[in-house]
Amino acid sequence: FIITGKIARIEMPKIEVNEKSFFALLGKKYDYDTLEKKLPCAKAELDEKPDASKSEDERVIKIELNDTNRPDLWSTVGVARQLALHDGAKHADYRKFMSSPDAMKDPGNRVVTVDEELKHIRPYIVAFVISGKAIDDAMLKDIIQTQEKLAWNFGRKRKTISMGVYRVSDIAFPVHYKAVDPDATSFVPLQCTEPMTCRQILSEHPKGKEYGWILKDFNKFPLLVDDKGEIMSMAPIINSATLGAVQVGDTGLMVELTGDDMESLMLAANIVACDFFESGYEILPMRVDYPYETKFGKTVVCPYYFQVPTKAYLSHINKMLGSSFTADEVCAALYRMGDETTVKKLTIDGKDDEEFTLFPPPYRNDFLHEADVIEDVMIGRDIASFEPQSPSDFTIGRLLPITQFSRKAKTLMVGLGYQEMIFNYVGSRRDYIDNMLIDGSRVIEIANPMSENYQFIRPEIISSLLRAESKSANAQFPHKIFEIGKVAYLCEAENTGTRTRTHLGFLTAQANANFNDAASEVAALLYFLDHTYKVQESSDPRFIVGRQASVIVGGKAVGVFGEVNPQVLENWAVTVPCVAGEIDLEALLESL
């Protein structure tokens, strides 16, 4: 999206895999051209080939992931596992270490206790132990890479998820996750030789400077200590230089993840545990005892299978893919993606059909709809196996009526002295709800956002205009900007539960901005759009009471305009008066 001349772009994850370890996990070796052809099954592509002059155990393959909804693929093991499954490998038996609602494994003394005071600081922690063989150099590098990728991309720069790894041999269990006074608690952090207070670490340690923004506003900081009081880490900033310094040759490790989103933490823990398991390590669950409720209760054992089954129908699969697959072929394709399925014959509207119930592996939580199942069928069958087909119907391209109507409105707005803007449709809760003083009950929230800055779909355009205005204080006044674009909101009347509309939003910022000027511009706009209208008093919290009005066309409210509430302006750090308005162009078109 473009705001004040700047373009924002979401980078796709890139990983580096040790060539020797990668092909050992894969169970076979490919040349680079063959590998490049096989990577699409993992939603990936070869980013850079290794330096051929180096030995195999020194060569690094660089891979770029083309999707952000599969964090299980952001590691050497993850990509190798998906390629092996797609080539026909059997599923690993994760039930050996995976807890379930019906069978919570006894973790012995592998327990973490949680301090009540952490509920409003960094409330959640999950953990497990790995053992069985020594960590080699390639595995240690992959652990660090997985830690960084999960925490940065999936964990929103460690705010939602951070991960720590410790030597089990030095830990006295049970472990305690507690809140401490940051000025009275000190320890030696990694990369240092002298103790520092927790607050000093935020301002003086490199990791504290990078991630200190997560904790700086709290009166107490989270600390992980063992039963002897030895400090393990200050999550999510830095491990201690004693228990938190993992080295090549260590044979037992404790892995913990802390954050503020329990489901994301559990998924990340499952991903890491499955990676270690497939690398030949034994996974030993740990129990966390909470003094408050979590999504998984007060007593949580990790790793834990919590994935929800998703249903799909054979008729829908074949219709969407243009195929004629049998139930067995669908099951085989899903198996190659790591999924388990059951099939049930049924009759719908007098037609025979087959219903698939898909059970995701513990490291995946990206099935939100039947379409996600169909996507896995397509990838499992191999995208290249679908033959290209020419369209059977040919049409003449033409503009939609709403596009033509929008272009007319756009021309009129330019004639009124406004400058067109283009914005992103996805933003944060602060942008679309908190700053605008609305309750947010109709705002669409994304179920699995990669960042809190891209968590909600915008329900109106005025917030986008105010965001631009907040960055434009140095530009000469008056500022007159508008956008014609899409908005979306929850609507029970729609089959999807949401409704998407084309709106016109406008905003004027200047010292004498007032209701009367906005009213005259609305009158001119609707006159030239061939509409008669009425206005009536409205009570929109975004505007000043008594200085706002609803636009009524055909007995229905199709828009609103008025002087922007000073509190809204303050929330956006806008220092001049503003008038703004928004009109549903589709509603206007429908009334013609």
Coordinates of C-alpha atoms in Angstrom, one line a residue:
F1 CA 0.0 0.0 0.0
I2 CA 1.1 3.6 -0.5
I3 CA 0.9 6.3 2.2
T4 CA 2.7 9.6 1.8
G5 CA 4.9 8.2 -0.9
K6 CA 6.2 5.2 1.0
I7 CA 5.6 1.6 0.0
A8 CA 5.3 -1.1 2.7
R9 CA 6.1 -4.7 1.7
I10 CA 5.8 -7.9 3.7
E11 CA 8.9 -10.0 3.3
M12 CA 8.5 -13.8 2.8
P13 CA 10.6 -16.0 5.2
K14 CA 13.9 -17.3 3.9
I15 CA 15.9 -20.1 5.5
E16 CA 19.4 -21.5 5.1
V17 CA 19.7 -25.3 5.3
N18 CA 22.9 -27.4 5.7
E19 CA 23.1 -29.5 2.6
K20 CA 24.4 -32.6 4.3
S21 CA 21.8 -32.5 7.1
F22 CA 19.0 -31.7 4.7
F23 CA 19.6 -34.6 2.3
A24 CA 20.2 -36.9 5.3
L25 CA 16.7 -36.0 6.7
L26 CA 15.2 -36.4 3.2
G27 CA 16.6 -39.9 2.9
K28 CA 17.9 -39.2 -0.7
K29 CA 19.9 -36.7 -2.6
Y30 CA 18.8 -34.5 -5.5
D31 CA 20.7 -32.3 -7.9
Y32 CA 19.8 -28.6 -7.5
D33 CA 17.6 -28.5 -10.6
T34 CA 15.5 -31.5 -9.4
L35 CA 15.3 -29.9 -5.9
E36 CA 14.0 -26.7 -7.4
K37 CA 11.2 -28.7 -9.2
K38 CA 10.2 -30.4 -6.0
L39 CA 10.2 -27.4 -3.6
P40 CA 6.7 -26.1 -4.7
C41 CA 5.1 -28.9 -2.7
A42 CA 6.5 -27.0 0.4
K43 CA 5.3 -23.6 -1.0
A44 CA 9.0 -22.8 -1.5
E45 CA 11.6 -22.1 -4.2
L46 CA 15.3 -22.2 -4.4
D47 CA 16.6 -18.8 -3.5
E48 CA 20.4 -19.4 -4.0
K49 CA 22.4 -22.5 -4.8
P50 CA 25.4 -23.3 -2.5
D51 CA 29.0 -22.6 -3.3
A52 CA 30.1 -25.8 -5.1
S53 CA 33.8 -25.2 -4.0
K54 CA 32.9 -26.0 -0.4
S55 CA 32.6 -29.5 1.1
E56 CA 29.1 -31.0 1.5
D57 CA 28.9 -30.4 5.2
E58 CA 29.8 -26.8 4.7
R59 CA 27.5 -26.0 1.8
V60 CA 24.3 -24.1 2.6
I61 CA 21.1 -24.1 0.5
K62 CA 19.1 -21.0 0.6
I63 CA 15.3 -21.5 0.3
E64 CA 12.6 -18.8 0.1
L65 CA 9.1 -19.7 1.4
N66 CA 6.3 -18.3 -0.7
D67 CA 3.6 -18.4 2.0
T68 CA 3.5 -17.3 5.6
N69 CA 0.7 -19.6 6.9
R70 CA 3.0 -22.6 7.2
P71 CA 5.6 -21.8 10.0
D72 CA 6.3 -25.5 10.2
L73 CA 8.3 -25.2 7.0
W74 CA 10.7 -22.5 8.3
S75 CA 13.4 -25.0 9.2
T76 CA 15.6 -27.6 7.6
V77 CA 13.5 -30.4 9.1
G78 CA 10.2 -28.8 8.1
V79 CA 11.1 -28.5 4.4
A80 CA 12.8 -32.0 4.3
R81 CA 9.7 -33.6 6.0
Q82 CA 7.3 -32.1 3.5
L83 CA 9.4 -33.2 0.5
A84 CA 9.8 -36.7 2.0
L85 CA 6.0 -37.0 2.6
H86 CA 5.3 -35.8 -0.9
D87 CA 7.6 -38.5 -2.2
G88 CA 5.7 -41.2 -0.3
A89 CA 7.3 -41.3 3.1
K90 CA 5.3 -42.7 6.0
H91 CA 3.9 -40.3 8.7
A92 CA 5.9 -40.1 11.9
D93 CA 4.1 -41.4 15.0
Y94 CA 3.9 -38.2 17.1
R95 CA 1.5 -39.9 19.5
K96 CA 4.6 -41.2 21.3
F97 CA 5.1 -37.8 23.0
M98 CA 2.0 -35.8 22.1
S99 CA -0.5 -35.2 25.0
S100 CA -4.2 -35.2 24.3
P101 CA -7.3 -34.1 26.2
D102 CA -7.9 -37.8 27.1
A103 CA -4.4 -38.7 28.1
M104 CA -2.2 -36.2 29.9
K105 CA 1.2 -37.8 30.3
D106 CA 2.9 -37.6 33.7
P107 CA 6.0 -35.3 33.4
G108 CA 7.5 -36.3 36.7
N109 CA 9.4 -33.4 38.2
R110 CA 9.5 -31.6 34.8
V111 CA 7.2 -28.8 36.0
V112 CA 7.0 -25.1 35.5
T113 CA 5.1 -22.9 38.1
V114 CA 3.8 -19.5 37.0
D115 CA 3.5 -16.4 39.1
E116 CA 0.1 -14.8 39.4
E117 CA 1.6 -11.3 38.7
L118 CA 2.6 -12.4 35.1
K119 CA -1.1 -12.5 34.0
H120 CA -1.0 -8.9 32.7
I121 CA 2.7 -8.9 31.8
R122 CA 3.7 -11.9 29.7
P123 CA 1.2 -14.5 30.8
Y124 CA 1.9 -17.8 29.1
I125 CA 4.7 -20.3 28.9
V126 CA 5.0 -23.9 27.5
A127 CA 8.0 -26.2 27.6
F128 CA 9.4 -29.6 26.9
V129 CA 12.7 -31.5 27.1
I130 CA 14.7 -33.2 24.4
S131 CA 17.3 -36.0 25.0
G132 CA 18.8 -39.0 23.4
K133 CA 21.9 -37.7 21.5
A134 CA 24.4 -34.9 21.4
I135 CA 23.7 -31.7 19.5
D136 CA 26.0 -31.3 16.5
D137 CA 27.0 -28.0 14.9
A138 CA 24.4 -28.2 12.0
M139 CA 21.6 -28.9 14.5
L140 CA 22.6 -26.1 16.8
K141 CA 22.6 -23.7 13.8
D142 CA 19.1 -24.9 12.8
I143 CA 17.8 -24.5 16.4
I144 CA 19.0 -20.9 16.4
Q145 CA 17.5 -20.3 12.9
T146 CA 14.1 -21.8 13.9
Q147 CA 14.2 -19.8 17.1
E148 CA 14.8 -16.6 15.1
K149 CA 12.2 -17.3 12.3
L150 CA 9.4 -18.3 14.7
A151 CA 10.0 -15.4 17.0
W152 CA 10.4 -12.8 14.3
N153 CA 7.8 -13.7 11.7
F154 CA 5.3 -15.8 13.5
G155 CA 5.9 -14.3 17.0
R156 CA 5.7 -10.6 15.8
K157 CA 9.3 -9.7 16.7
R158 CA 9.1 -11.8 20.0
K159 CA 6.0 -10.0 21.3
T160 CA 3.7 -13.0 20.8
I161 CA 6.3 -15.7 20.9
S162 CA 9.9 -16.0 22.1
M163 CA 11.9 -19.2 22.5
G164 CA 14.7 -20.2 24.9
V165 CA 16.9 -23.3 25.0
Y166 CA 18.8 -24.5 28.1
R167 CA 21.1 -27.4 29.3
V168 CA 19.0 -29.8 31.3
S169 CA 22.0 -31.2 33.2
D170 CA 22.4 -27.8 35.0
I171 CA 18.7 -27.2 35.8
A172 CA 17.2 -28.0 39.2
F173 CA 13.5 -28.8 38.6
P174 CA 10.8 -27.6 39.0
V175 CA 11.4 -24.4 37.1
H176 CA 9.6 -21.1 38.2
Y177 CA 8.3 -18.4 35.9
K178 CA 7.9 -15.3 38.0
A179 CA 7.6 -11.5 37.9
V180 CA 10.6 -9.6 39.5
D181 CA 11.6 -6.0 40.2
P182 CA 13.8 -5.1 37.2
D183 CA 15.9 -2.7 39.3
A184 CA 16.7 -5.1 42.1
T185 CA 17.3 -8.3 40.0
S186 CA 20.6 -8.9 38.2
F187 CA 22.3 -11.7 36.3
V188 CA 25.0 -12.2 33.6
P189 CA 23.3 -12.2 30.2
L190 CA 24.7 -14.0 27.2
Q191 CA 27.6 -12.2 25.4
C192 CA 28.6 -10.6 28.7
T193 CA 30.9 -11.3 31.6
E194 CA 29.5 -9.0 34.3
P195 CA 26.1 -9.0 35.9
M196 CA 23.5 -6.4 34.8
T197 CA 20.1 -5.5 36.3
C198 CA 17.1 -6.4 34.2
R199 CA 16.5 -2.7 33.4
Q200 CA 20.1 -2.2 32.5
I201 CA 19.9 -5.0 30.0
L202 CA 17.1 -3.1 28.1
S203 CA 19.3 0.0 27.6
E204 CA 22.9 -1.5 27.4
H205 CA 22.7 -5.0 26.0
P206 CA 22.3 -5.4 22.2
K207 CA 19.3 -7.7 22.5
G208 CA 17.8 -5.4 25.2
K209 CA 18.0 -2.4 22.8
E210 CA 16.4 -4.5 20.1
Y211 CA 13.5 -6.0 22.0
G212 CA 13.3 -3.9 25.2
W213 CA 10.1 -2.1 23.8
I214 CA 8.2 -5.3 24.7
L215 CA 8.8 -4.9 28.5
K216 CA 9.8 -1.3 29.1
D217 CA 6.4 -0.1 30.2
F218 CA 5.9 -2.8 32.9
N219 CA 6.8 -2.3 36.6
K220 CA 7.9 -5.9 36.8
F221 CA 9.7 -8.1 34.3
P222 CA 9.3 -11.9 33.6
L223 CA 12.2 -14.1 34.8
L224 CA 12.7 -17.9 34.5
V225 CA 14.6 -19.5 37.3
D226 CA 15.3 -23.0 38.4
D227 CA 14.5 -24.5 41.9
K228 CA 17.9 -23.3 43.3
G229 CA 17.2 -19.8 42.2
E230 CA 19.6 -19.9 39.3
I231 CA 18.4 -17.5 36.6
M232 CA 17.8 -19.1 33.2
S233 CA 16.5 -16.1 31.2
M234 CA 14.6 -12.8 31.1
A235 CA 12.0 -13.6 28.5
P236 CA 11.7 -12.5 25.8
I237 CA 15.0 -10.6 25.8
I238 CA 18.0 -12.7 26.6
N239 CA 19.2 -16.0 28.3
S240 CA 21.6 -16.1 31.2
A241 CA 25.3 -16.8 30.4
T242 CA 25.1 -19.9 32.7
L243 CA 22.1 -22.1 32.2
G244 CA 21.2 -20.5 28.8
A245 CA 24.5 -21.1 27.0
V246 CA 23.9 -24.1 24.8
Q247 CA 26.9 -25.7 23.0
V248 CA 27.7 -28.4 20.5
G249 CA 27.8 -31.7 22.4
D250 CA 25.0 -31.0 24.9
T251 CA 22.8 -34.1 25.2
G252 CA 19.8 -32.8 27.0
L253 CA 18.0 -29.5 26.4
M254 CA 14.9 -27.8 27.8
V255 CA 12.9 -25.8 25.3
E256 CA 10.5 -23.1 26.5
L257 CA 8.3 -20.6 24.7
T258 CA 6.7 -17.6 26.3
G259 CA 4.3 -15.0 25.0
D260 CA 0.8 -13.5 25.1
D261 CA -1.0 -15.9 22.7
M262 CA -1.5 -19.4 24.1
E263 CA -2.6 -21.1 20.9
S264 CA 0.3 -19.7 18.9
L265 CA 2.8 -20.7 21.7
M266 CA 1.4 -24.3 21.6
L267 CA 1.6 -24.5 17.8
A268 CA 5.2 -23.2 17.9
A269 CA 6.1 -25.7 20.6
N270 CA 4.6 -28.6 18.5
I271 CA 6.6 -27.5 15.5
V272 CA 9.9 -27.5 17.4
A273 CA 9.1 -30.7 19.2
C274 CA 8.2 -32.5 15.9
D275 CA 11.4 -31.2 14.3
F276 CA 13.5 -32.6 17.1
F277 CA 11.6 -35.9 17.0
E278 CA 12.2 -36.4 13.3
S279 CA 15.9 -35.5 13.9
G280 CA 16.2 -38.5 16.2
Y281 CA 15.7 -37.0 19.6
E282 CA 13.4 -38.2 22.4
I283 CA 10.7 -35.7 23.5
L284 CA 9.8 -35.5 27.2
P285 CA 6.7 -33.5 28.0
M286 CA 6.6 -30.8 30.7
R287 CA 3.7 -29.6 32.8
V288 CA 3.0 -25.9 33.5
D289 CA 0.8 -25.0 36.5
Y290 CA -1.0 -21.7 36.1
P291 CA -2.8 -19.8 38.9
Y292 CA -5.2 -18.5 36.2
E293 CA -7.2 -19.9 33.4
T294 CA -5.7 -20.4 29.9
K295 CA -7.2 -21.6 26.7
F296 CA -6.0 -25.1 27.6
G297 CA -6.9 -24.9 31.3
K298 CA -4.8 -24.2 34.4
T299 CA -2.7 -27.3 34.0
V300 CA -1.0 -27.5 30.6
V301 CA 1.2 -30.3 29.3
C302 CA 3.3 -29.7 26.2
P303 CA 3.5 -30.8 23.5
Y304 CA -0.2 -31.0 23.1
Y305 CA -2.5 -31.9 20.2
F306 CA -5.2 -29.3 19.9
Q307 CA -5.9 -29.1 16.1
V308 CA -9.5 -29.0 15.0
P309 CA -10.7 -31.4 12.2
T310 CA -11.9 -29.8 9.0
K311 CA -14.5 -31.2 6.6
A312 CA -14.6 -31.3 2.8
Y313 CA -16.8 -32.9 0.2
L314 CA -15.7 -34.9 -2.8
S315 CA -18.1 -33.0 -5.1
H316 CA -16.7 -29.7 -3.9
I317 CA -13.1 -30.8 -4.4
N318 CA -13.7 -32.0 -7.9
K319 CA -15.7 -28.9 -8.8
M320 CA -13.1 -26.5 -7.6
L321 CA -10.1 -28.4 -9.1
G322 CA -11.9 -29.3 -12.3
S323 CA -11.1 -32.9 -11.6
S324 CA -12.7 -36.3 -11.3
F325 CA -10.8 -37.8 -8.3
T326 CA -12.0 -40.8 -6.4
A327 CA -12.1 -40.8 -2.6
D328 CA -9.0 -43.0 -2.5
E329 CA -7.1 -40.5 -4.7
V330 CA -8.1 -37.6 -2.4
C331 CA -7.0 -39.5 0.7
A332 CA -3.7 -40.4 -1.0
A333 CA -3.1 -36.7 -1.9
L334 CA -3.8 -35.6 1.6
Y335 CA -1.6 -38.3 3.1
R336 CA 1.3 -36.9 1.0
M337 CA 0.7 -33.5 2.8
G338 CA 1.0 -35.1 6.3
D339 CA -2.8 -35.2 6.8
E340 CA -4.9 -38.0 8.2
T341 CA -8.4 -38.4 6.9
T342 CA -11.6 -40.4 7.4
V343 CA -14.3 -40.8 4.7
K344 CA -18.1 -41.2 5.1
K345 CA -20.6 -41.8 2.3
L346 CA -23.7 -39.7 2.4
T347 CA -26.5 -38.3 0.2
I348 CA -27.0 -34.5 -0.2
D349 CA -30.1 -33.3 -2.1
G350 CA -30.6 -36.7 -3.6
K351 CA -27.0 -37.0 -4.9
D352 CA -24.4 -39.4 -3.5
D353 CA -21.3 -37.7 -2.1
E354 CA -18.4 -38.5 0.2
E355 CA -17.4 -36.4 3.2
F356 CA -13.8 -36.2 4.3
T357 CA -12.8 -35.3 7.8
L358 CA -9.2 -34.1 7.8
F359 CA -7.1 -34.3 11.0
P360 CA -4.0 -32.0 10.7
P361 CA -0.6 -33.0 11.9
P362 CA 0.3 -31.4 15.3
Y363 CA 2.6 -28.9 13.6
R364 CA -0.1 -27.4 11.4
N365 CA -3.0 -25.1 12.3
D366 CA -3.7 -23.5 8.9
F367 CA -7.0 -25.2 8.1
L368 CA -9.7 -22.6 8.5
H369 CA -12.1 -23.7 5.7
E370 CA -12.9 -26.4 3.2
A371 CA -10.8 -24.5 0.6
D372 CA -7.7 -25.1 2.7
V373 CA -8.3 -28.9 2.4
I374 CA -8.8 -28.5 -1.4
E375 CA -5.5 -26.7 -1.6
D376 CA -3.8 -29.6 0.1
V377 CA -5.4 -32.0 -2.3
M378 CA -4.1 -29.9 -5.2
I379 CA -0.5 -29.7 -3.9
G380 CA -0.6 -33.4 -2.8
R381 CA -1.5 -34.4 -6.3
D382 CA 1.3 -32.2 -7.6
I383 CA 0.3 -28.9 -9.3
A384 CA 2.3 -29.8 -12.4
S385 CA 0.0 -32.8 -12.9
F386 CA -3.0 -30.5 -13.7
E387 CA -3.0 -30.0 -17.5
P388 CA -3.6 -26.5 -18.7
Q389 CA -7.0 -26.0 -20.5
S390 CA -8.3 -23.3 -22.7
P391 CA -11.4 -21.5 -21.6
S392 CA -14.6 -23.1 -22.9
D393 CA -16.5 -19.8 -22.8
F394 CA -15.3 -16.5 -24.2
T395 CA -16.6 -13.1 -23.1
I396 CA -16.1 -9.5 -24.0
G397 CA -14.4 -7.5 -21.2
R398 CA -16.2 -4.5 -19.9
L399 CA -16.2 -2.3 -16.8
L400 CA -18.6 -3.2 -14.0
P401 CA -21.3 -0.7 -13.3
I402 CA -19.8 0.1 -9.9
T403 CA -16.4 0.8 -11.6
Q404 CA -18.0 3.2 -14.0
F405 CA -19.9 4.9 -11.2
S406 CA -16.8 5.1 -9.0
R407 CA -14.9 6.7 -11.8
K408 CA -17.5 9.4 -12.2
A409 CA -17.4 10.0 -8.4
K410 CA -13.6 10.2 -8.6
T411 CA -13.7 12.8 -11.3
L412 CA -16.1 14.9 -9.3
M413 CA -13.9 14.7 -6.1
V414 CA -10.9 15.9 -8.1
G415 CA -13.1 18.8 -9.4
L416 CA -13.9 19.7 -5.8
G417 CA -10.2 20.1 -5.1
Y418 CA -9.4 16.7 -3.5
Q419 CA -6.4 14.6 -4.1
E420 CA -6.8 10.8 -4.4
M421 CA -5.1 8.4 -2.0
I422 CA -4.6 4.6 -2.1
F423 CA -4.5 2.6 1.2
N424 CA -4.1 -0.9 2.4
Y425 CA -7.3 -2.7 3.5
V426 CA -5.7 -4.5 6.5
G427 CA -4.5 -2.8 9.7
S428 CA -4.4 -2.9 13.4
R429 CA -6.9 -2.7 16.2
R430 CA -5.6 0.6 17.2
D431 CA -6.1 2.1 13.7
Y432 CA -9.6 0.8 13.0
I433 CA -11.2 0.5 16.5
D434 CA -9.3 2.3 19.4
N435 CA -8.4 5.5 17.6
M436 CA -11.9 5.8 16.0
L437 CA -13.8 5.4 19.3
I438 CA -16.0 2.6 17.9
D439 CA -16.9 -0.6 19.7
G440 CA -15.5 -2.9 17.0
S441 CA -18.4 -5.4 17.1
R442 CA -18.7 -5.5 13.3
V443 CA -15.0 -5.3 12.5
I444 CA -13.5 -8.4 10.9
E445 CA -10.5 -9.9 12.7
I446 CA -8.1 -12.2 10.9
A447 CA -7.9 -15.6 12.6
N448 CA -4.1 -16.2 12.2
P449 CA -2.4 -12.8 11.6
M450 CA 1.3 -12.7 11.1
S451 CA 1.5 -9.2 12.7
E452 CA -0.7 -7.1 14.9
N453 CA -0.3 -4.4 12.3
Y454 CA -2.2 -6.6 9.8
Q455 CA -4.8 -8.1 12.1
F456 CA -8.1 -6.4 11.1
I457 CA -10.0 -5.6 7.9
R458 CA -10.9 -2.0 7.6
P459 CA -14.6 -1.3 8.1
E460 CA -14.5 2.3 6.8
I461 CA -12.2 4.6 5.0
I462 CA -11.9 7.7 7.3
S463 CA -9.4 5.9 9.5
S464 CA -7.1 5.5 6.5
L465 CA -7.4 9.1 5.6
L466 CA -6.6 10.1 9.2
R467 CA -3.5 7.9 9.1
A468 CA -2.3 9.8 6.1
E469 CA -3.1 13.1 7.7
S470 CA -1.2 12.2 10.8
K471 CA 2.0 11.9 8.6
S472 CA 1.4 15.2 6.8
A473 CA 1.8 18.0 9.3
N474 CA 4.6 19.6 7.4
A475 CA 2.7 19.9 4.1
Q476 CA 1.0 23.2 3.3
F477 CA -2.6 23.5 4.3
P478 CA -5.4 23.0 3.4
H479 CA -5.2 19.2 3.0
K480 CA -8.1 17.7 0.9
I481 CA -7.8 14.0 0.3
F482 CA -10.2 11.2 -0.6
E483 CA -10.2 7.5 -1.5
I484 CA -12.7 5.2 -3.3
G485 CA -12.0 1.7 -2.2
K486 CA -13.3 -1.4 -0.5
V487 CA -14.4 -1.8 3.1
A488 CA -15.7 -5.0 4.8
Y489 CA -17.6 -5.7 8.0
L490 CA -19.5 -8.6 9.7
C491 CA -23.0 -9.1 8.4
E492 CA -25.2 -12.0 9.3
A493 CA -27.4 -11.6 6.3
E494 CA -24.6 -12.7 4.0
N495 CA -23.8 -16.4 3.4
T496 CA -20.1 -15.7 4.3
G497 CA -21.0 -13.7 7.4
T498 CA -19.3 -10.7 6.0
R499 CA -20.1 -7.9 3.5
T500 CA -17.7 -6.1 1.2
R501 CA -18.7 -2.7 -0.3
T502 CA -17.2 0.1 -2.3
H503 CA -17.1 3.4 -0.3
L504 CA -16.0 7.0 -1.0
G505 CA -14.3 8.6 1.9
F506 CA -13.0 12.2 2.1
L507 CA -11.3 14.5 4.6
T508 CA -10.4 18.1 4.7
A509 CA -7.8 19.4 7.3
Q510 CA -7.5 23.2 7.8
A511 CA -7.8 25.8 10.5
N512 CA -11.4 26.7 9.6
A513 CA -12.7 23.3 8.6
N514 CA -16.4 23.2 9.4
F515 CA -19.7 21.3 8.9
N516 CA -21.2 23.8 6.5
D517 CA -18.3 23.3 4.0
A518 CA -18.6 19.6 4.2
A519 CA -22.4 19.8 3.7
S520 CA -22.0 22.0 0.5
E521 CA -19.5 19.5 -1.0
V522 CA -21.8 16.5 -0.3
A523 CA -24.6 18.5 -1.9
A524 CA -22.5 19.1 -5.0
L525 CA -21.3 15.5 -5.2
L526 CA -24.8 14.0 -5.0
Y527 CA -26.3 16.5 -7.4
F528 CA -23.9 15.5 -10.1
L529 CA -24.3 11.8 -9.3
D530 CA -28.1 12.4 -10.0
H531 CA -29.3 11.7 -6.5
T532 CA -31.7 13.6 -4.3
Y533 CA -31.1 13.1 -0.6
K534 CA -32.0 14.3 2.9
V535 CA -29.9 14.7 6.0
Q536 CA -30.8 13.9 9.6
E537 CA -28.9 14.2 12.9
S538 CA -26.6 11.2 13.6
S539 CA -24.7 10.0 16.7
D540 CA -21.5 8.6 15.2
P541 CA -18.7 8.7 17.9
R542 CA -16.1 9.6 15.2
F543 CA -17.7 13.1 14.9
I544 CA -18.7 16.0 17.2
V545 CA -22.2 15.7 18.6
G546 CA -24.5 18.2 16.8
R547 CA -21.9 18.8 14.1
Q548 CA -22.6 15.6 12.0
A549 CA -25.4 14.3 9.8
S550 CA -26.4 11.0 8.1
V551 CA -27.0 11.1 4.3
I552 CA -30.5 9.5 3.5
V553 CA -31.3 8.3 0.0
G554 CA -34.5 6.4 -0.7
G555 CA -35.2 6.2 3.0
K556 CA -31.9 4.5 3.8
A557 CA -28.7 5.9 5.4
V558 CA -26.0 5.7 2.8
G559 CA -23.4 7.8 4.4
V560 CA -22.3 10.3 7.1
F561 CA -20.3 13.5 7.3
G562 CA -19.3 16.0 9.9
E563 CA -16.6 17.6 12.1
V564 CA -14.2 15.0 13.4
N565 CA -14.2 14.4 17.2
P566 CA -11.2 16.1 18.9
Q567 CA -10.5 12.9 20.7
V568 CA -10.1 11.1 17.4
L569 CA -7.8 13.8 16.2
E570 CA -5.8 13.5 19.4
N571 CA -5.6 9.7 19.0
W572 CA -4.1 10.2 15.5
A573 CA -1.9 13.2 16.7
V574 CA -3.6 15.4 14.1
T575 CA -3.3 19.0 15.3
V576 CA -5.7 20.9 13.0
P577 CA -9.5 20.7 12.8
C578 CA -10.9 18.2 10.2
V579 CA -14.1 17.5 8.5
A580 CA -14.7 14.1 7.0
G581 CA -17.4 12.0 5.4
E582 CA -18.0 8.6 3.9
I583 CA -20.7 7.4 1.4
D584 CA -21.6 3.9 0.3
L585 CA -21.3 4.2 -3.5
E586 CA -22.9 0.7 -4.1
A587 CA -26.0 1.9 -2.1
L588 CA -26.2 5.0 -4.3
L589 CA -25.9 2.9 -7.5
E590 CA -28.6 0.5 -6.3
S591 CA -31.0 3.4 -5.7
L592 CA -30.8 4.7 -9.3

